[in-house]
Amino acid sequence: MKTHTISLLCAVSLLAACAAPATLTTSNEQHDACNAAELKGQFGEAELACVQALRSAEQAGASADILSQRQYNLGRIKRLQGKNAEAEQLYRQALATEEAAQPRSDARVGRRMVELASALAAQGKWQEGTGYLERVLPLLPKLSPASRTYSAEVLRQYAKQLQGGPQAALGARFEAVAASLQ
C-alpha cells in the first residue's frame, strides 16, 4: 500500500511538472544546455535544447531580444548541421524580431543579416544574400571582433561569386570591406 501511494504521488508530481507553465528560467537553462552541447560538438542534442529554449521563451512571453537570441541560436545550430533552409527561416525570424525590438541593437541586426546571407549562399541564393550584405555594411563597425572576422569571410565568399559578373564592382567593394575588417 505504501509503495502504491508513493508511486502515485511521484506520478502526480511528474504530471504537474509537465503541465507547469514555461518560465524564462526554464528557457535560460535550456539555452545553457544548447550552448554546452554545441561546445561539445553534439549538434543533435544542441538542436533539441535550442528548440526547447525557444518554445519555452515563447510560452513565457519573453522579450523581443530574448526571442531573437533563441531564434538566432537555433538557426546557427541548424546551419552547422547543414540544414540551411531551416536556418534561413530562423534567421529571417530573428532578424524581423530584432528589427522590431525596442531598443534595437544594430550589432545584433548586423549579425543576423550576415548569418542570413551565409545561409542563403549555402543554398545558391547569392543574389538575395547580396542585398543583405549591402544593408549590413554600415553596421559592421558595431559588431564584435569575432563577428567582424566571420563577416569578412562571408563578404569574401560573395566577392568571389560576384567576380567577373555584372556585379563585379560590388564584389570588389565586398572584398575591400572584408580587408578593412582584419
PDB file of N, CA and C in Angstrom, residues 54 64-76 87-101 105 108-109 111-113 115-116:
ATOM      1  N   LEU A  54      13.629  27.940 -27.224  1.00  0.00           N
ATOM      2  CA  LEU A  54      12.799  28.868 -27.997  1.00  0.00           C
ATOM      3  C   LEU A  54      11.332  28.713 -27.623  1.00  0.00           C
ATOM      4  N   ALA A  64      11.494  40.676 -26.839  1.00  0.00           N
ATOM      5  CA  ALA A  64      11.926  40.511 -28.230  1.00  0.00           C
ATOM      6  C   ALA A  64      13.407  40.165 -28.325  1.00  0.00           C
ATOM      7  N   ASP A  65      14.247  40.767 -27.480  1.00  0.00           N
ATOM      8  CA  ASP A  65      15.681  40.481 -27.587  1.00  0.00           C
ATOM      9  C   ASP A  65      15.984  39.035 -27.200  1.00  0.00           C
ATOM     10  N   ILE A  66      15.261  38.480 -26.240  1.00  0.00           N
ATOM     11  CA  ILE A  66      15.468  37.074 -25.864  1.00  0.00           C
ATOM     12  C   ILE A  66      14.950  36.158 -26.953  1.00  0.00           C
ATOM     13  N   LEU A  67      13.764  36.457 -27.479  1.00  0.00           N
ATOM     14  CA  LEU A  67      13.221  35.629 -28.572  1.00  0.00           C
ATOM     15  C   LEU A  67      14.151  35.651 -29.781  1.00  0.00           C
ATOM     16  N   SER A  68      14.644  36.827 -30.112  1.00  0.00           N
ATOM     17  CA  SER A  68      15.568  36.954 -31.235  1.00  0.00           C
ATOM     18  C   SER A  68      16.816  36.104 -31.005  1.00  0.00           C
ATOM     19  N   GLN A  69      17.349  36.142 -29.788  1.00  0.00           N
ATOM     20  CA  GLN A  69      18.544  35.354 -29.473  1.00  0.00           C
ATOM     21  C   GLN A  69      18.265  33.866 -29.588  1.00  0.00           C
ATOM     22  N   ARG A  70      17.109  33.419 -29.109  1.00  0.00           N
ATOM     23  CA  ARG A  70      16.766  31.991 -29.190  1.00  0.00           C
ATOM     24  C   ARG A  70      16.585  31.558 -30.644  1.00  0.00           C
ATOM     25  N   GLN A  71      15.935  32.391 -31.460  1.00  0.00           N
ATOM     26  CA  GLN A  71      15.751  32.083 -32.880  1.00  0.00           C
ATOM     27  C   GLN A  71      17.101  32.018 -33.586  1.00  0.00           C
ATOM     28  N   TYR A  72      17.940  32.982 -33.292  1.00  0.00           N
ATOM     29  CA  TYR A  72      19.272  33.054 -33.888  1.00  0.00           C
ATOM     30  C   TYR A  72      20.109  31.827 -33.509  1.00  0.00           C
ATOM     31  N   ASN A  73      20.109  31.465 -32.232  1.00  0.00           N
ATOM     32  CA  ASN A  73      20.906  30.316 -31.784  1.00  0.00           C
ATOM     33  C   ASN A  73      20.447  29.027 -32.451  1.00  0.00           C
ATOM     34  N   LEU A  74      19.140  28.825 -32.535  1.00  0.00           N
ATOM     35  CA  LEU A  74      18.632  27.632 -33.201  1.00  0.00           C
ATOM     36  C   LEU A  74      19.009  27.652 -34.680  1.00  0.00           C
ATOM     37  N   GLY A  75      18.931  28.815 -35.311  1.00  0.00           N
ATOM     38  CA  GLY A  75      19.350  28.939 -36.706  1.00  0.00           C
ATOM     39  C   GLY A  75      20.816  28.586 -36.890  1.00  0.00           C
ATOM     40  N   ARG A  76      21.646  29.035 -35.961  1.00  0.00           N
ATOM     41  CA  ARG A  76      23.081  28.737 -36.054  1.00  0.00           C
ATOM     42  C   ARG A  76      23.327  27.233 -35.953  1.00  0.00           C
ATOM     43  N   ALA A  87      17.690  26.996 -41.311  1.00  0.00           N
ATOM     44  CA  ALA A  87      18.468  28.087 -40.726  1.00  0.00           C
ATOM     45  C   ALA A  87      18.017  29.421 -41.318  1.00  0.00           C
ATOM     46  N   GLU A  88      17.802  29.447 -42.629  1.00  0.00           N
ATOM     47  CA  GLU A  88      17.354  30.674 -43.291  1.00  0.00           C
ATOM     48  C   GLU A  88      16.069  31.197 -42.655  1.00  0.00           C
ATOM     49  N   GLN A  89      15.099  30.310 -42.460  1.00  0.00           N
ATOM     50  CA  GLN A  89      13.824  30.739 -41.884  1.00  0.00           C
ATOM     51  C   GLN A  89      13.997  31.272 -40.463  1.00  0.00           C
ATOM     52  N   LEU A  90      14.821  30.607 -39.678  1.00  0.00           N
ATOM     53  CA  LEU A  90      15.060  31.061 -38.308  1.00  0.00           C
ATOM     54  C   LEU A  90      15.802  32.396 -38.283  1.00  0.00           C
ATOM     55  N   TYR A  91      16.766  32.570 -39.177  1.00  0.00           N
ATOM     56  CA  TYR A  91      17.467  33.855 -39.258  1.00  0.00           C
ATOM     57  C   TYR A  91      16.521  34.970 -39.698  1.00  0.00           C
ATOM     58  N   ARG A  92      15.605  34.662 -40.609  1.00  0.00           N
ATOM     59  CA  ARG A  92      14.613  35.666 -41.024  1.00  0.00           C
ATOM     60  C   ARG A  92      13.751  36.078 -39.829  1.00  0.00           C
ATOM     61  N   GLN A  93      13.323  35.082 -39.051  1.00  0.00           N
ATOM     62  CA  GLN A  93      12.521  35.377 -37.859  1.00  0.00           C
ATOM     63  C   GLN A  93      13.323  36.208 -36.869  1.00  0.00           C
ATOM     64  N   ALA A  94      14.565  35.808 -36.623  1.00  0.00           N
ATOM     65  CA  ALA A  94      15.414  36.525 -35.669  1.00  0.00           C
ATOM     66  C   ALA A  94      15.656  37.960 -36.123  1.00  0.00           C
ATOM     67  N   LEU A  95      15.868  38.147 -37.409  1.00  0.00           N
ATOM     68  CA  LEU A  95      16.097  39.486 -37.944  1.00  0.00           C
ATOM     69  C   LEU A  95      14.841  40.344 -37.782  1.00  0.00           C
ATOM     70  N   ALA A  96      13.688  39.793 -38.144  1.00  0.00           N
ATOM     71  CA  ALA A  96      12.430  40.545 -38.012  1.00  0.00           C
ATOM     72  C   ALA A  96      12.148  40.883 -36.549  1.00  0.00           C
ATOM     73  N   THR A  97      12.384  39.934 -35.667  1.00  0.00           N
ATOM     74  CA  THR A  97      12.166  40.168 -34.238  1.00  0.00           C
ATOM     75  C   THR A  97      13.109  41.248 -33.734  1.00  0.00           C
ATOM     76  N   GLU A  98      14.365  41.173 -34.120  1.00  0.00           N
ATOM     77  CA  GLU A  98      15.370  42.143 -33.666  1.00  0.00           C
ATOM     78  C   GLU A  98      15.098  43.525 -34.230  1.00  0.00           C
ATOM     79  N   GLU A  99      14.698  43.604 -35.489  1.00  0.00           N
ATOM     80  CA  GLU A  99      14.426  44.918 -36.096  1.00  0.00           C
ATOM     81  C   GLU A  99      13.225  45.594 -35.447  1.00  0.00           C
ATOM     82  N   ALA A 100      12.290  44.793 -34.926  1.00  0.00           N
ATOM     83  CA  ALA A 100      11.103  45.350 -34.267  1.00  0.00           C
ATOM     84  C   ALA A 100      11.335  45.633 -32.786  1.00  0.00           C
ATOM     85  N   ALA A 101      12.422  45.145 -32.230  1.00  0.00           N
ATOM     86  CA  ALA A 101      12.686  45.293 -30.794  1.00  0.00           C
ATOM     87  C   ALA A 101      12.950  46.752 -30.433  1.00  0.00           C
ATOM     88  N   SER A 105      19.106  46.727 -31.432  1.00  0.00           N
ATOM     89  CA  SER A 105      20.559  46.595 -31.394  1.00  0.00           C
ATOM     90  C   SER A 105      21.085  46.448 -32.818  1.00  0.00           C
ATOM     91  N   ARG A 108      23.243  43.310 -33.222  1.00  0.00           N
ATOM     92  CA  ARG A 108      22.504  42.040 -33.397  1.00  0.00           C
ATOM     93  C   ARG A 108      21.820  41.986 -34.757  1.00  0.00           C
ATOM     94  N   VAL A 109      21.292  43.105 -35.211  1.00  0.00           N
ATOM     95  CA  VAL A 109      20.693  43.150 -36.553  1.00  0.00           C
ATOM     96  C   VAL A 109      21.752  42.797 -37.587  1.00  0.00           C
ATOM     97  N   ARG A 111      24.582  41.084 -37.241  1.00  0.00           N
ATOM     98  CA  ARG A 111      24.993  39.675 -37.164  1.00  0.00           C
ATOM     99  C   ARG A 111      23.943  38.770 -37.804  1.00  0.00           C
ATOM    100  N   ARG A 112      22.686  39.058 -37.589  1.00  0.00           N
ATOM    101  CA  ARG A 112      21.620  38.238 -38.174  1.00  0.00           C
ATOM    102  C   ARG A 112      21.609  38.355 -39.695  1.00  0.00           C
ATOM    103  N   MET A 113      21.888  39.542 -40.225  1.00  0.00           N
ATOM    104  CA  MET A 113      21.948  39.710 -41.677  1.00  0.00           C
ATOM    105  C   MET A 113      23.117  38.928 -42.273  1.00  0.00           C
ATOM    106  N   GLU A 115      24.538  36.207 -41.008  1.00  0.00           N
ATOM    107  CA  GLU A 115      24.201  34.780 -40.933  1.00  0.00           C
ATOM    108  C   GLU A 115      23.168  34.401 -41.988  1.00  0.00           C
ATOM    109  N   LEU A 116      22.195  35.278 -42.192  1.00  0.00           N
ATOM    110  CA  LEU A 116      21.188  35.013 -43.224  1.00  0.00           C
ATOM    111  C   LEU A 116      21.850  34.957 -44.596  1.00  0.00           C
TER     112      LEU A 116
END
